[in-house]
PDB file of C-alpha atoms in Angstrom:
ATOM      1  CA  UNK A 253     174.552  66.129-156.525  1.00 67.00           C
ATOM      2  CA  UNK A 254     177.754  66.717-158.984  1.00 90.00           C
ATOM      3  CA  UNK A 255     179.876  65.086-155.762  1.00 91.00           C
ATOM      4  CA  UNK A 256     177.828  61.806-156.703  1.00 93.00           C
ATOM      5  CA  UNK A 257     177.778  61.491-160.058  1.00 95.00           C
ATOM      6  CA  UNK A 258     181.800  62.057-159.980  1.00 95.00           C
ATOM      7  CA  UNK A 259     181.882  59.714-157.448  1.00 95.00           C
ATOM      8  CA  UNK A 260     179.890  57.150-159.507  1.00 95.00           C
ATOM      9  CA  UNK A 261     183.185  57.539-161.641  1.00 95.00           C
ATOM     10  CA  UNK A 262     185.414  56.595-159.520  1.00 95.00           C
ATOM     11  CA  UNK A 263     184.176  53.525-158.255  1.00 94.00           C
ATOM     12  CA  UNK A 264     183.336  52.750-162.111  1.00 94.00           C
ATOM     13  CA  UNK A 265     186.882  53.563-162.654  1.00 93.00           C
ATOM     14  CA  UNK A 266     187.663  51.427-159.339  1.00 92.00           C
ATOM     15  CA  UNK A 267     185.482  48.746-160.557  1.00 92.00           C
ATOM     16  CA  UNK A 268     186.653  47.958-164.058  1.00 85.00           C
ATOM     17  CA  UNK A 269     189.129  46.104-166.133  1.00 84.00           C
ATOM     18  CA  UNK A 270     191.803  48.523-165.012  1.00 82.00           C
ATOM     19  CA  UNK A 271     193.738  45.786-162.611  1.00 80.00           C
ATOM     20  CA  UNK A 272     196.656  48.366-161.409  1.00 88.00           C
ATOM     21  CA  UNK A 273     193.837  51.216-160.306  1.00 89.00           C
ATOM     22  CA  UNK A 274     195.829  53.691-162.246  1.00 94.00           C
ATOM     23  CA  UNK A 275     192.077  55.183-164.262  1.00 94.00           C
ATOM     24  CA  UNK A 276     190.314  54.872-160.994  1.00 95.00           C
ATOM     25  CA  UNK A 277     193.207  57.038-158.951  1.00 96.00           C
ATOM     26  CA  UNK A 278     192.900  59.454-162.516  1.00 96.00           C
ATOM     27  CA  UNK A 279     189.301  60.092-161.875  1.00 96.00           C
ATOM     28  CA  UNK A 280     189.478  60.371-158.549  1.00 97.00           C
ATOM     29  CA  UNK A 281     192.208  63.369-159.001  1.00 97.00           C
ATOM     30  CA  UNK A 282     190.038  64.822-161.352  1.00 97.00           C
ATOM     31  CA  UNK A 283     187.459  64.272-159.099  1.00 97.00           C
ATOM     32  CA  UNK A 284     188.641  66.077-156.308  1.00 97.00           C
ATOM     33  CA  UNK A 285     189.675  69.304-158.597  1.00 97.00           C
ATOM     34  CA  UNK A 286     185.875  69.414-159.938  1.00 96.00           C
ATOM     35  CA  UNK A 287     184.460  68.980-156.367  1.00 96.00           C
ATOM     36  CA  UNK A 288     186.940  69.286-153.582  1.00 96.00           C
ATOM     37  CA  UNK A 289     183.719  69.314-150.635  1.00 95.00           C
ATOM     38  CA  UNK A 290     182.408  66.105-151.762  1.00 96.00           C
ATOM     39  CA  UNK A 291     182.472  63.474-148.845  1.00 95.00           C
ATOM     40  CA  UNK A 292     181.670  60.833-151.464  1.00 96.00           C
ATOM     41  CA  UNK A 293     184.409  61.742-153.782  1.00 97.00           C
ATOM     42  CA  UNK A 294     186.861  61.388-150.857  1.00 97.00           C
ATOM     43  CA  UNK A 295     185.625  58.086-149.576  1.00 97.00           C
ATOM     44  CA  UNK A 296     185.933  56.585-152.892  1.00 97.00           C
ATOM     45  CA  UNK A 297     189.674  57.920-152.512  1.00 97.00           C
ATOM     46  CA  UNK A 298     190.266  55.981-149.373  1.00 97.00           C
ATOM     47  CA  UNK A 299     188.584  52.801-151.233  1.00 96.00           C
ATOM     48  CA  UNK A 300     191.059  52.691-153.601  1.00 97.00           C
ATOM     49  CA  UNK A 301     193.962  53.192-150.682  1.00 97.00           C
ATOM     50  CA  UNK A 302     192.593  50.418-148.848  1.00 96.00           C
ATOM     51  CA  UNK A 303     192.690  47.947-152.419  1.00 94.00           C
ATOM     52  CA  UNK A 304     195.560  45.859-151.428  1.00 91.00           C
ATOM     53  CA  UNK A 305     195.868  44.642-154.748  1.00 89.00           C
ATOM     54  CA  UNK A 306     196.640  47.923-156.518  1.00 91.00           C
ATOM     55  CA  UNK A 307     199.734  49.599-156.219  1.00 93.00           C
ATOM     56  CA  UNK A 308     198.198  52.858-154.829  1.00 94.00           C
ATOM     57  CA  UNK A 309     197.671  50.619-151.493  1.00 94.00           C
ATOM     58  CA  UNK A 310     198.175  53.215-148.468  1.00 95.00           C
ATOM     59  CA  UNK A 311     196.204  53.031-144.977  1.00 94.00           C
ATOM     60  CA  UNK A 312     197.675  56.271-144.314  1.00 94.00           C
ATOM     61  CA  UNK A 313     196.687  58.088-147.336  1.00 96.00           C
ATOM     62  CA  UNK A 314     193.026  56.089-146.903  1.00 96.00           C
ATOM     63  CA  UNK A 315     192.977  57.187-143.662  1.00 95.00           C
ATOM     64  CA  UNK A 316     193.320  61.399-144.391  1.00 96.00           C
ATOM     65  CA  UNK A 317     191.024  60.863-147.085  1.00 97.00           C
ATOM     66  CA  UNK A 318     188.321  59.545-144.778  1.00 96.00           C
ATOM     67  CA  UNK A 319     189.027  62.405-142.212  1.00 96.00           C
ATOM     68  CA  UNK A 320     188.200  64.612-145.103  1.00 95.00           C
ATOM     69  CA  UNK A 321     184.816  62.573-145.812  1.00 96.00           C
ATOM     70  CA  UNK A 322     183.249  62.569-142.525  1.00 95.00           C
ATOM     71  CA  UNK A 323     184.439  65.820-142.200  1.00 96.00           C
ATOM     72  CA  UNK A 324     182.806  67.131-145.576  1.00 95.00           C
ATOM     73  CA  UNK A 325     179.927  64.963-145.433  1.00 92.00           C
ATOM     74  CA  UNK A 326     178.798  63.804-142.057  1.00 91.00           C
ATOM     75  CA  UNK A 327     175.633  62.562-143.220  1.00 93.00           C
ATOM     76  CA  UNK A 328     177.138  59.929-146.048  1.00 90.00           C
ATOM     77  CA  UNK A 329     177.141  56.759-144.040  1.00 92.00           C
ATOM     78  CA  UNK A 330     179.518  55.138-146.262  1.00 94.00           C
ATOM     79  CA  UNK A 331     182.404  57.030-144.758  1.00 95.00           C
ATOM     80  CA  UNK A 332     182.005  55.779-141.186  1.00 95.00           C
ATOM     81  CA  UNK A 333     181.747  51.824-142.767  1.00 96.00           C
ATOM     82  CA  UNK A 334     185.031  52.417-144.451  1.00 96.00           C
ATOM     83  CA  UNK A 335     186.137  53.737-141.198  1.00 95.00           C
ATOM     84  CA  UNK A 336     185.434  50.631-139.825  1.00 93.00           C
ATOM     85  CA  UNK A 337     186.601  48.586-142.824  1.00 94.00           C
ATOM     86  CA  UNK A 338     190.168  50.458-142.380  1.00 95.00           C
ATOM     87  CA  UNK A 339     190.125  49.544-138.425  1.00 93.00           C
ATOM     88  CA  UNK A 340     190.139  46.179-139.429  1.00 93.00           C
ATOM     89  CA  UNK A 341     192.534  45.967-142.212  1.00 93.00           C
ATOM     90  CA  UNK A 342     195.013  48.159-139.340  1.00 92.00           C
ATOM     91  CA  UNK A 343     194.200  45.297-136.899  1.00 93.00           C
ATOM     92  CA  UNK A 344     195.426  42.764-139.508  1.00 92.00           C
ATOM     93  CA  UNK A 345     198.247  44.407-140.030  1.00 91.00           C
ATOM     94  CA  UNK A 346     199.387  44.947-136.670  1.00 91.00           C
ATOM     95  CA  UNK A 347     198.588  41.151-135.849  1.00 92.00           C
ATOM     96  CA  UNK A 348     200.626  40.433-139.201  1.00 92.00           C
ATOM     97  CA  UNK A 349     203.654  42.419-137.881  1.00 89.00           C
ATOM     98  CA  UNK A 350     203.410  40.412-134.535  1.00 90.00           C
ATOM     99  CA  UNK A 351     202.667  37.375-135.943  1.00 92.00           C
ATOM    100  CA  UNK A 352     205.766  34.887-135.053  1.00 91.00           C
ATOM    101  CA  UNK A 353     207.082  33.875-138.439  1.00 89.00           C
ATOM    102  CA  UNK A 354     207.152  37.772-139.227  1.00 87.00           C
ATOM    103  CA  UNK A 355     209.104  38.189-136.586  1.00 87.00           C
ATOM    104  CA  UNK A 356     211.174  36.057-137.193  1.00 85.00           C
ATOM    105  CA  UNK A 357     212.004  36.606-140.649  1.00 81.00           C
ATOM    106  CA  UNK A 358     211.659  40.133-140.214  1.00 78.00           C
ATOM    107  CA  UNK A 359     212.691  41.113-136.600  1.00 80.00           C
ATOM    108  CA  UNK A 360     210.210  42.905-133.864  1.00 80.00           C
ATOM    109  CA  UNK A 361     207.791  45.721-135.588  1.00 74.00           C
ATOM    110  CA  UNK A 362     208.862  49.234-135.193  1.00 69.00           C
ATOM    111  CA  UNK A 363     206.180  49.974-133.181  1.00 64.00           C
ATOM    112  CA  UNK A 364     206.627  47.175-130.273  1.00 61.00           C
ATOM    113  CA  UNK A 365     209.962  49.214-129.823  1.00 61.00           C
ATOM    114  CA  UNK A 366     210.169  50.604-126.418  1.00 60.00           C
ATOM    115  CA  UNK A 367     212.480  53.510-127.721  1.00 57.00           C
ATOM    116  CA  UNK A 368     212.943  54.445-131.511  1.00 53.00           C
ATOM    117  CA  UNK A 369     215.356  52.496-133.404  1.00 52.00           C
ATOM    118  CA  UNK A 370     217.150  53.262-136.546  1.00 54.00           C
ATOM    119  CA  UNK A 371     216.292  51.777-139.642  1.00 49.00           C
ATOM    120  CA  UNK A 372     217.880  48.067-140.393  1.00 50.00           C
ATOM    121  CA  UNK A 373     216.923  46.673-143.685  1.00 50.00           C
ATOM    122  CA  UNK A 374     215.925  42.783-142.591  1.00 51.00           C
ATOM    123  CA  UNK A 375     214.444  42.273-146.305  1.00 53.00           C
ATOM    124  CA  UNK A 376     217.856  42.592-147.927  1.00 52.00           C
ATOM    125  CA  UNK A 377     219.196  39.675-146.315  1.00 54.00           C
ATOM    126  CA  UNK A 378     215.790  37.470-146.884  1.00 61.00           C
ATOM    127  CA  UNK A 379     215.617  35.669-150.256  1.00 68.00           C
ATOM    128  CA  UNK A 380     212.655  37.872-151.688  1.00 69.00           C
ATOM    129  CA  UNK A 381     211.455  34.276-152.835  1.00 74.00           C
ATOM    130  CA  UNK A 382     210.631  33.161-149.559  1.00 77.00           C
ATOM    131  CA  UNK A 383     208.808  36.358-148.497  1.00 83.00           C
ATOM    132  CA  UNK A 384     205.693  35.971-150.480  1.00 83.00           C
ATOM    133  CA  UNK A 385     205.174  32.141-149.439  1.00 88.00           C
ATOM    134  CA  UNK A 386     205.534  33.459-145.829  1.00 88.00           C
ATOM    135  CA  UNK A 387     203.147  36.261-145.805  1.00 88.00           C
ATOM    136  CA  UNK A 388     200.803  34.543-147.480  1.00 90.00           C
ATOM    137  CA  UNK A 389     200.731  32.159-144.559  1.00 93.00           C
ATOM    138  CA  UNK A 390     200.913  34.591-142.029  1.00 94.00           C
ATOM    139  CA  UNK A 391     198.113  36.766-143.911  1.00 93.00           C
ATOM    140  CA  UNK A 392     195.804  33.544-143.920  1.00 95.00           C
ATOM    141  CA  UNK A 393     196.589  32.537-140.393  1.00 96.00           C
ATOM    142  CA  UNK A 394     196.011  35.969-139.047  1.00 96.00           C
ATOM    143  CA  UNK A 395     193.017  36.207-141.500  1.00 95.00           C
ATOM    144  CA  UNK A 396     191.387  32.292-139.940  1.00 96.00           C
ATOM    145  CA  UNK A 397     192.136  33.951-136.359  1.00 95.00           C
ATOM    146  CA  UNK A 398     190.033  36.958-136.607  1.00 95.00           C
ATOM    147  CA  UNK A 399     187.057  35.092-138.542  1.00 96.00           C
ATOM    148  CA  UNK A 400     187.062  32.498-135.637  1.00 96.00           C
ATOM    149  CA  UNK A 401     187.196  35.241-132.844  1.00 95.00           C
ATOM    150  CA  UNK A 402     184.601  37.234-134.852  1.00 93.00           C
ATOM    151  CA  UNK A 403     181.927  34.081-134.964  1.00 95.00           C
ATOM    152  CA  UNK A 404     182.573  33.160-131.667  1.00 95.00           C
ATOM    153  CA  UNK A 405     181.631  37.050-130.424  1.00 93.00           C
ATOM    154  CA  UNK A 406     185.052  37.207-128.727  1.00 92.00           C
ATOM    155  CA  UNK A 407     186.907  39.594-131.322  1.00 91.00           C
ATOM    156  CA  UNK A 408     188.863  43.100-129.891  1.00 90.00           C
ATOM    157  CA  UNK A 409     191.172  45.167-131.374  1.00 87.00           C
ATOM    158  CA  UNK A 410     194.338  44.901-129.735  1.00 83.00           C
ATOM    159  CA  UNK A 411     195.056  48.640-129.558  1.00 69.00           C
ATOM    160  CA  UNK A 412     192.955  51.443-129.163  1.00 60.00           C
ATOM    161  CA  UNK A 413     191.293  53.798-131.966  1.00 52.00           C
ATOM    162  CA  UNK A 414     193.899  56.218-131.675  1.00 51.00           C
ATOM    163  CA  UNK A 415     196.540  54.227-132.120  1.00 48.00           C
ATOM    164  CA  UNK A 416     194.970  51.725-134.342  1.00 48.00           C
ATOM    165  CA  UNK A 417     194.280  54.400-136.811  1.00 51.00           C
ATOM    166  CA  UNK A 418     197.092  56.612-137.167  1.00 53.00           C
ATOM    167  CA  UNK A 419     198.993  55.294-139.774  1.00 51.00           C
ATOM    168  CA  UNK A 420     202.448  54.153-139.361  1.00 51.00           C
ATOM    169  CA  UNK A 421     206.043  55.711-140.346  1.00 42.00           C
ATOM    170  CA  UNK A 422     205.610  54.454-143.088  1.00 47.00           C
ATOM    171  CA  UNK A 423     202.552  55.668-144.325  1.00 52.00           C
ATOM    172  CA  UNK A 424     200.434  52.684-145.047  1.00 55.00           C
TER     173      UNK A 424
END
């Protein structure tokens, strides 16, 4: 019971006027001190690591937080929705990283690499103007592309659960 009340918090926290997520990632600390077992407490973690528009955005981070969840609290449906919810925003990603105009601008994804490569920083040579036009267009292209093939019944992820999942080099 103490598990959901502090995870009523958090998504208060998550929910309010706060727009950089800073008080909800607070309580959710403080959270996870008080009641380190709590599935809920640990989903609402991984909600505010899959809020793209806070800085604590992190698929990885979302994604250990939800192991944790369904681990602690099987029973707590929410966790295996956000599970879900995180499949897809890992799916939009990958299509993102694909897409041609990132790849372009950016060069081929790490992971489409046949053997590891090292580190080349494409985004110092792109005029960081231009970047946020172009993955806006890329996010809403990608975005109209998966609504269609999800009304039409004819959506699949393009890689499997266990690769889908595990987070990236990077960590988000």
């Amino acid at each position: 019971a103490t598990g959901r009340l502090w995870s009523a918090l958090v998504a208060l926290e998550h929910s309010g006027e706060d727009s950089t997520g800073d008080a909800a990632m607070v309580a959710f600390r403080r959270a996870v001190r008080e009641v380190p077992k709590s599935g809920e407490v640990w989903c609402e973690g991984a909600r505010i690591n899959m809020n793209p528009m806070v800085p604590h955005f992190n698929l990885g981070r979302a994604y250990k937080c939800l192991e944790f969840a369904v681990h602690l609290t099987p029973q707590y449906g929410d966790s295996f929705l956000e599970l879900f919810r995180l499949r897809i925003l890992l799916e939009m990603r990958i299509r993102m990283r694909k897409h041609p105009l990132a790849v372009g601008l950016l060069g081929v994804p790490p992971e489409l690499h046949a053997q590891p490569q090292q580190e080349t920083s494409a985004l110092s040579a792109v005029d960081q103007g231009k970047l946020l036009p172009v993955a806006a267009l890329v996010a809403q292209q990608v975005s109209d592309a998966m609504a269609a093939e999800l009304k039409s019944a004819d959506f699949a992820f393009t890689v499997g659960a266990e690769v889908g999942v595990a987070p990236g080099a990077d960590g988000d």
